[in-house]
Short mmCIF file of C-alpha atoms and ligand atoms in Angstrom, two decimals:
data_model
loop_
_atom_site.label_atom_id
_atom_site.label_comp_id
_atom_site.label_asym_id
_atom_site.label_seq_id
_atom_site.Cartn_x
_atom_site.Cartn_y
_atom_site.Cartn_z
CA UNK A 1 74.55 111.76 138.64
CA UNK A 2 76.61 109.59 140.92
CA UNK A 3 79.15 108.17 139.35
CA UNK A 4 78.22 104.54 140.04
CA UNK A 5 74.83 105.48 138.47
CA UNK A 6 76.73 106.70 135.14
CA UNK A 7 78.75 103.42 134.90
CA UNK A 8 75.84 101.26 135.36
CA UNK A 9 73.65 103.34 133.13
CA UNK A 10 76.44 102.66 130.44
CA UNK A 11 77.08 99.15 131.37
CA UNK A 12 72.93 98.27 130.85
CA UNK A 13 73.73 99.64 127.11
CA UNK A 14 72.12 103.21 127.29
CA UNK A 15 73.66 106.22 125.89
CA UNK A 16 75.71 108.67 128.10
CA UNK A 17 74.26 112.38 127.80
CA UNK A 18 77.10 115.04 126.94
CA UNK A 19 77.20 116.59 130.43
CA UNK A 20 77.35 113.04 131.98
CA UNK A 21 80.61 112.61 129.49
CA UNK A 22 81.79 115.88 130.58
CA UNK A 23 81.46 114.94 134.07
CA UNK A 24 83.63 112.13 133.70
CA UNK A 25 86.30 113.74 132.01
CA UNK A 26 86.48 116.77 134.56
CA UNK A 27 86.18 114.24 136.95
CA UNK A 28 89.11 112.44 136.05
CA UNK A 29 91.31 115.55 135.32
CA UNK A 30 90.74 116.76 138.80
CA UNK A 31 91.20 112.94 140.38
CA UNK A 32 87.83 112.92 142.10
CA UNK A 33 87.03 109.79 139.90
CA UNK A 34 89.25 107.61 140.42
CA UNK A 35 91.30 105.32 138.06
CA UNK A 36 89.57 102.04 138.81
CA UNK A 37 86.18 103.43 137.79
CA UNK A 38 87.28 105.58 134.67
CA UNK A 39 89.20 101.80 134.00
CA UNK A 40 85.70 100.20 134.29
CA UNK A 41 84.27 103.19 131.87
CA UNK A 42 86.82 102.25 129.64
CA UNK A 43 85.62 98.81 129.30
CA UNK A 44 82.14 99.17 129.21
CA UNK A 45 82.63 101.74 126.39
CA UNK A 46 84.91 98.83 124.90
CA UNK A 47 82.25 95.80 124.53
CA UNK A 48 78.89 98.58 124.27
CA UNK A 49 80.67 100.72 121.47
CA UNK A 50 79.93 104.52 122.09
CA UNK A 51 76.94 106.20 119.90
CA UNK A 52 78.02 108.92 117.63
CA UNK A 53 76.72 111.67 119.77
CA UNK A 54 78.77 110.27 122.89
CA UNK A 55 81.95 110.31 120.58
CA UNK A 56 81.55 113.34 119.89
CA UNK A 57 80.74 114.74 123.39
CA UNK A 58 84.08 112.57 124.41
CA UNK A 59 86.09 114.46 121.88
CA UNK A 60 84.67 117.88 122.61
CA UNK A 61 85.44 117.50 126.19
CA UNK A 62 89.21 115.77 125.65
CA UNK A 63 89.81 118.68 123.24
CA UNK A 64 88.78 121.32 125.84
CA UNK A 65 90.37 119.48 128.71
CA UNK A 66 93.83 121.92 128.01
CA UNK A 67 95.02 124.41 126.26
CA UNK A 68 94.28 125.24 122.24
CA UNK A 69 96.85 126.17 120.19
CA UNK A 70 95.78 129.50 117.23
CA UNK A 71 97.34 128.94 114.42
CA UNK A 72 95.80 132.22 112.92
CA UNK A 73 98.61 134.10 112.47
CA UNK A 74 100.08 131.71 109.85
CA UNK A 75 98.48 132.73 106.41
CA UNK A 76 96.68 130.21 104.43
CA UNK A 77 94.68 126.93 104.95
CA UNK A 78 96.49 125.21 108.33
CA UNK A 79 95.80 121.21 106.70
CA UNK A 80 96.82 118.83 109.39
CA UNK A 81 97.80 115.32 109.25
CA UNK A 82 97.62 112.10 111.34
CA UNK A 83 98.24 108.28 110.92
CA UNK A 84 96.43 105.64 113.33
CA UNK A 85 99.64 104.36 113.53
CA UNK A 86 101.49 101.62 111.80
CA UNK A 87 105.50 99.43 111.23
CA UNK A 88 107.97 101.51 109.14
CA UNK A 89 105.15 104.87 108.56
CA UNK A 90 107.75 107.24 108.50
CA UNK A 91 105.22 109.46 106.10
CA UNK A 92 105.20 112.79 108.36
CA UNK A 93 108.55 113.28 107.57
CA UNK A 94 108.70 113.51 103.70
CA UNK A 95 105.05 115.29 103.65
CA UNK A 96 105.64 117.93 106.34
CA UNK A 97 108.81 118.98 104.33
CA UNK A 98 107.20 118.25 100.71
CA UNK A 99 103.49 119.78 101.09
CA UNK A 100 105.61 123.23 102.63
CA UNK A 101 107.85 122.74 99.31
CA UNK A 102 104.38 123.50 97.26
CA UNK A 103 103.43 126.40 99.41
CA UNK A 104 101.52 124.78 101.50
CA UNK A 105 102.15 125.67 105.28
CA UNK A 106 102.68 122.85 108.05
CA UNK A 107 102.24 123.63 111.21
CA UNK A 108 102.51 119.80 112.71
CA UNK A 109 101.94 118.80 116.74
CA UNK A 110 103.20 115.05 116.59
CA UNK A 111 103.94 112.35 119.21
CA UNK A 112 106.72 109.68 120.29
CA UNK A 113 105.86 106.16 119.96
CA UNK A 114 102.81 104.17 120.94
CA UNK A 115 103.42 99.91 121.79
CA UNK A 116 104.56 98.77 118.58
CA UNK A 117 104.23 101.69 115.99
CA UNK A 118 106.56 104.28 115.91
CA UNK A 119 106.62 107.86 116.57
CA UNK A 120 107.74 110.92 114.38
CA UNK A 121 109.51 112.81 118.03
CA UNK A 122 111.65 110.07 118.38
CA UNK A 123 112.56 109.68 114.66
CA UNK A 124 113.50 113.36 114.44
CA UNK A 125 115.49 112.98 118.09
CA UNK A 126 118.03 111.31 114.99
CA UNK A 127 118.96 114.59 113.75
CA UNK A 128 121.48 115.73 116.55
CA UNK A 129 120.82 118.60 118.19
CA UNK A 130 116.88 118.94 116.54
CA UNK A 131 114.66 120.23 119.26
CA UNK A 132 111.07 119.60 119.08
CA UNK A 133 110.07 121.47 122.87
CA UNK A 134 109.23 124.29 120.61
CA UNK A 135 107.59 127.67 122.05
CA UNK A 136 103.88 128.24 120.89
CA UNK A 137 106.20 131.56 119.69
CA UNK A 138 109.15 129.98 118.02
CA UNK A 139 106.62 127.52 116.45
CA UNK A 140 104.21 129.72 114.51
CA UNK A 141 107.05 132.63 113.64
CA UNK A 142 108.78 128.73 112.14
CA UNK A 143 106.08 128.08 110.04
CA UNK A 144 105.57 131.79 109.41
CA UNK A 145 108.94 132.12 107.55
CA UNK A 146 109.90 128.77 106.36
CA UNK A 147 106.51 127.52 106.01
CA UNK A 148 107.19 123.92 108.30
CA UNK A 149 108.00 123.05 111.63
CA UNK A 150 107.11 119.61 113.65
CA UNK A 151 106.98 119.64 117.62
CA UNK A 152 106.34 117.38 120.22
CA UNK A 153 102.85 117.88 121.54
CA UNK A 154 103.23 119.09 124.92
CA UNK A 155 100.85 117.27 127.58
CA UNK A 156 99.11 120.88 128.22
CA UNK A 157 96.92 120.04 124.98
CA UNK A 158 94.32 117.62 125.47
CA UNK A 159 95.98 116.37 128.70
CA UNK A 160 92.95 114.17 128.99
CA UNK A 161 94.18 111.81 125.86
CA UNK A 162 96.78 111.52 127.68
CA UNK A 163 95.60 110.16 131.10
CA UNK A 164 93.17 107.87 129.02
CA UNK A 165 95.45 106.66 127.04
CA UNK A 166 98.12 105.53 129.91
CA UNK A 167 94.64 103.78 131.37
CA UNK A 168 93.37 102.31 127.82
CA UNK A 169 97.24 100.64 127.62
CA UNK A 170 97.14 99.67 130.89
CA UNK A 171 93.55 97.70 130.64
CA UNK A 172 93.76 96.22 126.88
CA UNK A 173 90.76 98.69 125.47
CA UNK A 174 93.06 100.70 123.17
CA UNK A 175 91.60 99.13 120.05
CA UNK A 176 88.10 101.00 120.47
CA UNK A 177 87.08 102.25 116.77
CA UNK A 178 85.03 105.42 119.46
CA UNK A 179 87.86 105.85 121.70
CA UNK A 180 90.71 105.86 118.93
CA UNK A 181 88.79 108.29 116.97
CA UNK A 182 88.53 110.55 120.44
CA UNK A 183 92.09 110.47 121.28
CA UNK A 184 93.04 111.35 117.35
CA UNK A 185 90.57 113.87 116.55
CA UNK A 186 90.56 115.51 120.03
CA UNK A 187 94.52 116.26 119.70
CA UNK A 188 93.73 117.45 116.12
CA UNK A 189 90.91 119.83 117.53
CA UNK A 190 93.18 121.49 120.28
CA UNK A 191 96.56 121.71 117.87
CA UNK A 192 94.35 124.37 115.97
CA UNK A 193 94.05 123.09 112.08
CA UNK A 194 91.47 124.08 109.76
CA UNK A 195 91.23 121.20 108.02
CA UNK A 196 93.16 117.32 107.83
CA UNK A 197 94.34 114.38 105.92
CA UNK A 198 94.13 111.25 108.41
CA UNK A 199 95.81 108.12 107.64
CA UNK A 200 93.91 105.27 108.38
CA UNK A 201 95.96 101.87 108.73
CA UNK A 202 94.81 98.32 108.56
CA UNK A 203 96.25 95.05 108.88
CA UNK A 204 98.53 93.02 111.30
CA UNK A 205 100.73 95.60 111.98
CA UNK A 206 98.32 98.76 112.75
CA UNK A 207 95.32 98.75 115.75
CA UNK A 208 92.53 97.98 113.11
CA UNK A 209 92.76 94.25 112.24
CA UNK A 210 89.89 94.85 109.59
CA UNK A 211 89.05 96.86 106.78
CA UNK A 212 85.18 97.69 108.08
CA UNK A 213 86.22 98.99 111.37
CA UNK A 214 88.87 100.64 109.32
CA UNK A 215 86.18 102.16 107.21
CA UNK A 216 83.89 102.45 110.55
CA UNK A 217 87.12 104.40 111.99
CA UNK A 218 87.54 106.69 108.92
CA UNK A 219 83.93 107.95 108.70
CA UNK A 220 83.69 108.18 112.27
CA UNK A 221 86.57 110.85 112.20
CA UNK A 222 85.63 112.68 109.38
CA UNK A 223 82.00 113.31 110.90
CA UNK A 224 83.63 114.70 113.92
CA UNK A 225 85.52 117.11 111.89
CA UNK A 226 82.28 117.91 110.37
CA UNK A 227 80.50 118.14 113.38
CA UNK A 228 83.54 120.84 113.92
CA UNK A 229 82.90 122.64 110.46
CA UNK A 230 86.32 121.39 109.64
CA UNK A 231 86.92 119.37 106.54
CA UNK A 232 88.77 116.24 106.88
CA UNK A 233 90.00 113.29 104.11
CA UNK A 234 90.39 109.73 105.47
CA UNK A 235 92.33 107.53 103.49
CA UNK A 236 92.82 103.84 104.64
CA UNK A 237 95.64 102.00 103.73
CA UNK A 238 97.53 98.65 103.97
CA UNK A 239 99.76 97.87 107.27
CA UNK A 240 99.77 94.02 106.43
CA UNK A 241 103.33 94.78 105.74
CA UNK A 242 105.73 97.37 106.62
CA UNK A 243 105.39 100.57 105.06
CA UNK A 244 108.46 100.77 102.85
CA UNK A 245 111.79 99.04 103.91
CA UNK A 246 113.05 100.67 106.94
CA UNK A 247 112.05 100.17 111.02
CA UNK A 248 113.46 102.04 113.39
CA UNK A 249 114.16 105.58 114.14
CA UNK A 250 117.75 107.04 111.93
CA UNK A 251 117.17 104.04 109.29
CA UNK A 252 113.36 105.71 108.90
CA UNK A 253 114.88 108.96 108.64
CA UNK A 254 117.53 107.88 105.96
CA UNK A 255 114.45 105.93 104.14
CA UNK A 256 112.63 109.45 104.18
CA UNK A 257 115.19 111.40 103.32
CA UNK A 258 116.32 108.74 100.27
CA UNK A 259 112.42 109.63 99.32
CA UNK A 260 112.76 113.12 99.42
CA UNK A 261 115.27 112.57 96.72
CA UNK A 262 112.86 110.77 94.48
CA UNK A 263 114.97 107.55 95.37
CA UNK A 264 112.47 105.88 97.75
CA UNK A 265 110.62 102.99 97.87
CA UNK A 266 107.67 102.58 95.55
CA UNK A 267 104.88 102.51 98.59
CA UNK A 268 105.78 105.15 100.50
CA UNK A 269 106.24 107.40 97.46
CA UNK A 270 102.61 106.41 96.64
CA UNK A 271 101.29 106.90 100.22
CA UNK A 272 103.13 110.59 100.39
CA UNK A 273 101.25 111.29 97.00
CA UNK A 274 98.32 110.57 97.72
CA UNK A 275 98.38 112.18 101.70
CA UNK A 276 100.11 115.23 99.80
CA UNK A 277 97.67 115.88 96.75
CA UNK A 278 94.90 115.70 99.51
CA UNK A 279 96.48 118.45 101.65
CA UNK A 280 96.94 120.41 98.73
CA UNK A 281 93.56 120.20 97.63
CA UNK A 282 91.88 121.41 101.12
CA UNK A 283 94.76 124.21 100.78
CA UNK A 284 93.15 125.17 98.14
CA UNK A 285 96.67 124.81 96.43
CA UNK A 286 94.91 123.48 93.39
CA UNK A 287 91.76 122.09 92.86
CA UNK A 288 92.45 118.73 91.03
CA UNK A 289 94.48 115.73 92.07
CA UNK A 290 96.46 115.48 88.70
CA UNK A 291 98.44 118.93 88.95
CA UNK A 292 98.62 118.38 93.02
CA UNK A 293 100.07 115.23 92.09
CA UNK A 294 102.45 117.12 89.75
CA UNK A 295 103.38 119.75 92.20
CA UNK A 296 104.66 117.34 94.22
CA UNK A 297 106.42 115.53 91.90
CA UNK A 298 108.15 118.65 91.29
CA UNK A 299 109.13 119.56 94.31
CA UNK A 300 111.11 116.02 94.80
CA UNK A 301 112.74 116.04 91.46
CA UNK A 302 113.64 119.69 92.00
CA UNK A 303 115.12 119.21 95.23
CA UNK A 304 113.09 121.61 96.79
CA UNK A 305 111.51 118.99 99.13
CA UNK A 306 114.77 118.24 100.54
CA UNK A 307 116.28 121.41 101.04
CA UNK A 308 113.09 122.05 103.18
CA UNK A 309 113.49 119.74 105.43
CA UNK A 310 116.97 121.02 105.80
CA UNK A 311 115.92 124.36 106.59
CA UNK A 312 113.05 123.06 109.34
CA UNK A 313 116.38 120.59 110.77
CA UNK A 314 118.31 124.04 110.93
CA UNK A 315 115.75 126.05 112.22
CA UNK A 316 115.20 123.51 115.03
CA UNK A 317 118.78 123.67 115.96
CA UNK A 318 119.56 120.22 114.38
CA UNK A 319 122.76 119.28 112.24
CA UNK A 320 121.02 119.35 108.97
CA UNK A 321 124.74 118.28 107.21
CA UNK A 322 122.89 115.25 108.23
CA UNK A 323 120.22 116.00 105.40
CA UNK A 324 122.84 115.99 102.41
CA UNK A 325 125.00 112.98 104.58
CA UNK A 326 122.79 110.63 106.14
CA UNK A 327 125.25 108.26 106.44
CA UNK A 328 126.23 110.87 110.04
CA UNK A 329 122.98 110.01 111.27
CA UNK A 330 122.84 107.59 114.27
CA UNK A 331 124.63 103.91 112.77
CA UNK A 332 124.21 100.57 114.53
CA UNK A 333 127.67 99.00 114.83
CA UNK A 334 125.92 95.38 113.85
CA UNK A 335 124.37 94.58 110.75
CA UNK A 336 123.19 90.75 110.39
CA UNK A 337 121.13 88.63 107.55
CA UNK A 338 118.01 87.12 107.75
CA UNK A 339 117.90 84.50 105.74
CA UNK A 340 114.58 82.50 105.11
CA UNK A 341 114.18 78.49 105.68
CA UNK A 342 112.98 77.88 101.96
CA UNK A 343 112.33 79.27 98.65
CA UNK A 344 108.62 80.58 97.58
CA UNK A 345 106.70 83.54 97.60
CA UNK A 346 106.16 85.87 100.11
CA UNK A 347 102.24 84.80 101.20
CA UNK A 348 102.51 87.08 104.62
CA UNK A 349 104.65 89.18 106.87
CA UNK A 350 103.78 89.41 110.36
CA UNK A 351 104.33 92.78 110.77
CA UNK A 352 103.45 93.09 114.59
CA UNK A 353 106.23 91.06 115.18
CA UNK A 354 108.45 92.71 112.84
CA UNK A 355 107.49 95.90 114.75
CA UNK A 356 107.79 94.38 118.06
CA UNK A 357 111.39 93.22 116.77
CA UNK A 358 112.40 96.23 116.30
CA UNK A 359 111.39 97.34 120.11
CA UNK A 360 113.14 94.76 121.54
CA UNK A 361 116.43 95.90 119.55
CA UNK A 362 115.98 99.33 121.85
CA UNK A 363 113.94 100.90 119.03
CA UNK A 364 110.98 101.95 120.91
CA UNK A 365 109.67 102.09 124.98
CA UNK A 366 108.88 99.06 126.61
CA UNK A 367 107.61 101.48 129.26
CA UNK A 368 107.31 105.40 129.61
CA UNK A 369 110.25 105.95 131.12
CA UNK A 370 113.00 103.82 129.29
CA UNK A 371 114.88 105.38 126.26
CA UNK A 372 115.31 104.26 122.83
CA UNK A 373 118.08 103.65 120.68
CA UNK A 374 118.02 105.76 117.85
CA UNK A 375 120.33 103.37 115.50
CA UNK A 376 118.91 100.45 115.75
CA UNK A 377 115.80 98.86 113.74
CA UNK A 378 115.00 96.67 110.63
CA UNK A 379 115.31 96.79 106.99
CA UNK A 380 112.54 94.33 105.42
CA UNK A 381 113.54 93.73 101.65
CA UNK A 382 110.82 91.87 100.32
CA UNK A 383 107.09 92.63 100.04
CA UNK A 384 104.29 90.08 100.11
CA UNK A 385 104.14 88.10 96.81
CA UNK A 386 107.97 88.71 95.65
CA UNK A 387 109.52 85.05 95.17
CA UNK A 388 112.50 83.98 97.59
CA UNK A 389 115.54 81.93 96.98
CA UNK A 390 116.72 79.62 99.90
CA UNK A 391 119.53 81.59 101.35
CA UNK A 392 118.33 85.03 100.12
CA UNK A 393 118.25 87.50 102.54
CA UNK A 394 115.10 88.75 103.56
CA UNK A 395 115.41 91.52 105.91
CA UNK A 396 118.87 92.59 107.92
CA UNK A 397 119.14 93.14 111.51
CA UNK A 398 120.63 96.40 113.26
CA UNK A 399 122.02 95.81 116.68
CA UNK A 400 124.09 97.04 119.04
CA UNK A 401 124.99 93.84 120.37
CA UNK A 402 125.09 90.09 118.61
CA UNK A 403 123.37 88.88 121.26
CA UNK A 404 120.48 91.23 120.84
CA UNK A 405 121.08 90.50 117.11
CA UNK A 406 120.47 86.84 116.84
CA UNK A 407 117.86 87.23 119.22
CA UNK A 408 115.87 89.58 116.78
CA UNK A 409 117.52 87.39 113.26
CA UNK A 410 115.57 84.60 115.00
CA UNK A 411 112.41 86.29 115.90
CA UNK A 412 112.33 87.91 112.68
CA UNK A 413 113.00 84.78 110.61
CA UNK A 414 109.41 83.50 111.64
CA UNK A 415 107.41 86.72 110.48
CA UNK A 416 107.93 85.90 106.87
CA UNK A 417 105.40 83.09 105.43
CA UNK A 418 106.28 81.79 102.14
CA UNK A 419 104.07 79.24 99.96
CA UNK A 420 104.71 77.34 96.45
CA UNK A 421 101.90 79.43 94.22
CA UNK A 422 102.55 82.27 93.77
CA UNK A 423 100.28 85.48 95.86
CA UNK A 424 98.33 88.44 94.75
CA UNK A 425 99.74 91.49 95.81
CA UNK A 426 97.47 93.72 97.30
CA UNK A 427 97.39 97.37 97.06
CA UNK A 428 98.62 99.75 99.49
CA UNK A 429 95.20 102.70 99.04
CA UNK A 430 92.28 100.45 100.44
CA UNK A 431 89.69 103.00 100.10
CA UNK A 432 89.23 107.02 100.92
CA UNK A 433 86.33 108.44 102.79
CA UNK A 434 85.85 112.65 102.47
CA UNK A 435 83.51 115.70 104.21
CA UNK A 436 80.42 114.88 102.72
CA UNK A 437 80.81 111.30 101.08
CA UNK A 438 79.13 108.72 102.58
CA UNK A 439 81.13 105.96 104.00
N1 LIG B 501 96.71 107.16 117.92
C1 LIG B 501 96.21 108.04 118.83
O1 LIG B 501 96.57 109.21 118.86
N2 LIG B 501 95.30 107.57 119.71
C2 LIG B 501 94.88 106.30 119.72
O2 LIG B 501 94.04 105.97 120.53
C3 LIG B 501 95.42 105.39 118.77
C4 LIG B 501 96.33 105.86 117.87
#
C-alpha cells in the first residue's frame, strides 16, 4: 500500500495490519519514507491510540529492526529491568548490584537521559574511568564471573526506537501509552532477557500524568511480554515527588551507594525491595516475597551489595575507591539553601520543575549533542506532607557557578506548595500488574 493510503487509512481510525506496520518501519530505516510522513504517523497514532495487535506488530518490528543480543551463555533466569522514567530514580544502580548479591545474574542494557528524567549511562559516567561501550564479549564473560554488568545500549539494537524517538521529541507525541510501551518493550525484546520487572512511574514528574494510563501502560507491557512467552511484573509507582533526596548524576550515585549501605532514604529502599523481591521471584531465587525480601535485606546489611557494585565499577575499568569514598566522586564547588516563603506542610512538589532544575544546572542534555555536568544536581529534603518552618531549608542547590545557583534557588523555591492543614501522604507502590493477572 502507498504510503499516503496507510496514513489516511490510520488517520479515518482503522487498524494498521502487521505488514502495513512493518512497512513503515523498514521504510523508515532505509529513508524511503520520509520524516515528515513517519512525523504525521506519529500523530495520528497519538490522538487514534494504536489497537493491541498494532502495538504489538510495532514492537515486533522495532525489536527486529537491529541486532539481538543472546544472553544464553549466562546460566540462570536473565530478569531484566526498566523504569518509564522519573526525578531522582536512581533504582538501577542499587538493584543491578543487590539482585547479583543474591545470586541472581544482571545482565543490564541501559540508556543516558531522556528531557527531564535521568539516565543510569550518565550516572555511572561519575565513577572515573567506568566504561559502559562494553563488547557483546566482555559483557556476558562480566556477568558470567561476577554475575553484573550495566552498558550503554548501543544504537545497533532496536535502532528504530531510536529514530522514533528523536521524531516523537521532536513533534510532542512522546507521551503515547502504545508508543511508550513500543520503545520500552522493543529494547527489552532485542537486549535478550527471559523475563522483567518494569517500573511504571506516575505523577508530575514521570510521562504518565495519571494513574489509569499508568495502569493502561503497565498491562499493555506485560501482554507484550506475554505475547513473547516472556513473563513480565509491572509495578507502578509514585513520581509526584522525587524519588528519594538526590537529583543529578554523582549526588544519585552517592544516594545509591549510601543505600547500598542500608543508610538510604526510606522510598528508595522500599522501591529497590519491592523491584528486587520481584526479580528474584521470576529467578526462581525463591518462590515467596517474604524470604526474597529477606535475601535482600541481607545482602545490604552484609555488605555484600556494596562490594558488588565495587567489583562491576572495577571490572568496568572505573575507580571503585570511589565505592568505599564517595566523597572522590564528582563535587560541585557551590552548595546554596533553599529556603521556603512560609511555614506549613508540604501539599505538593512540582517535580518536573525540580527535574528541569536540575538540567538547567548542566545535569542533563538540553540537546543530543551537549554534555552534562556530572556534579551538579539537587538534594530535595522534604517529602509531601512533612511540616516546614519559615527559614528551613528545603532543598540545596549544587552549582558550578552562583549565577547558575540563584538562578536554580529561585526556580526551585516555587516547586514546593505548602498549605495550613496538614496533607495525607501518599504511598510510593500504587498498584502491581503480573503475567496472567488481569489489569
Ligand atoms: N522510555 C523509553 O525507553 N521510551 C519511551 O518512549 C519513554 C520512556
Amino acid at each position: 500500500m502507498r504510503i499516503y493510503e496507510l496514513l489516511l487509512k490510520k488517520r479515518n481510525g482503522h487498524e494498521l495490519t502487521e505488514t502495513e506496520i512493518d512497512q513503515l518501519i523498514t521504510g523508515m530505516l532505509s529513508g524511503e519514507i520520509p520524516d515528515y510522513q513517519i512525523a504525521a504517523w506519529l500523530m495520528t497514532v497519538y490522538f487514534q491510540g494504536m489497537t493491541d495487535r498494532e502495538t504489538y506488530a510495532l514492537t515486533q518490528a522495532m525489536a527486529a529492526s537491529g541486532e539481538t543480543l543472546d544472553l544464553s551463555a549466562i546460566p540462570g533466569v536473565k530478569v531484566d529491568k526498566h523504569s518509564t522514567g522519573g526525578v531522582g530514580d536512581k533504582t538501577t544502580l542499587v538493584l543491578a548490584p543487590l539482585v547479583a548479591a543474591c545470586g541472581v545474574p544482571v545482565a543490564k542494557m541501559s540508556g543516558h537521559a531522556l528531557g527531564h528524567t535521568g539516565g543510569t549511562l550518565d550516572k555511572l559516567a561519575s565513577f572515573p574511568g567506568l566504561q559502559t561501550a562494553l563488547t557483546r564479549e566482555h559483557f556476558i564473560k562480566q556477568v558470567q564471573e561476577i554475575g553484573v554488568a550495566i552498558a550503554g545500549q548501543t544504537g545497533r539494537l532496536a535502532p528504530a526506537d531510536k529514530q522514533l524517538y528523536a521524531l516523537r521529541d521532536a513533534t510532542a507525541t512522546v507521551d503515547s501509552i502504545p508508543l511508550i510501551a513500543a520503545s520500552v518493550m522493543s529494547k527489552k525484546l532485542a537486549a535478550g532477557c527471559d523475563a522483567m520487572v518494569l517500573d511504571v512511574k506516575v505523577g508530575k514528574g514521570a510521562f504518565m500524568q495519571e494513574p489509569d494510563d499508568a495502569r493502561e501502560l503497565a498491562r499493555l507491557m506485560v501482554s507484550i511480554a506475554q505475547q513473547h512467552g516472556k513473563q513480565a511484573v509491572a509495578v507502578i509507582t509514585d513520581m509526584s515527588q522525587p524519588l528519594g533526596s538526590a537529583i543529578g548524576n554523582a549526588l544519585e550515585v552517592k544516594e545509591a551507594i549510601a543505600t547500598l549501605r542500608d543508610q538510604g532514604p526510606a522510598d528508595l529502599k522500599e522501591l529497590c525491595l519491592r523491584l528486587g523481591s520481584q526479580m528474584l521471584l521470576l529467578a526462581n531465587r525463591t518462590d515467596n516475597v517474604t524470604e526474597a525480601e529477606q535475601l535482600l535485606n541481607d545482602a545490604l546489611s552484609s555488605g555484600a551489595a556494596l562490594y558488588k557494585l565495587a567489583q562491576m565499577v572495577t571490572r568496568q575499568g572505573g575507580a571503585a575507591d570511589c565505592v568505599y569514598h564517595p566523597e572522590l566522586l564528582p563535587q560541585a564547588p557551590i552548595c546554596r539553601e533553599v529556603l521556603p516563603s512560609g511555614t506549613g506542610y508540604v501539599q505538593s512538589i512540582d517535580t518536573l520543575a525540580l527535574g528541569l532544575t536540575a538540567m538547567d544546572l548542566g545535569a542533563g542534555r538540553g540537546s543530543k549533542e551537549s554534555s552534562i555536568d556530572l556534579s551538579v544536581g539537587l538534594e530535595i529534603l522534604v517529602k509531601i506532607g512533612d511540616h516546614v518552618r519559615q527559614g528551613q531549608c528545603v532543598a540545596r542547590v549544587h552549582a558550578n557557578t552562583a549565577q547558575q545557583a540563584e538562578a536554580a534557588v529561585r526556580r526551585a523555591e516555587q516547586a514546593f506548595v505548602l498549605c495550613e492543614t496538614p496533607v495525607e501522604t501518599r504511598p510510593l507502590i500504587l498498584d502491581q500488574v503480573s503475567s496472567g493477572s488481569k489489569a
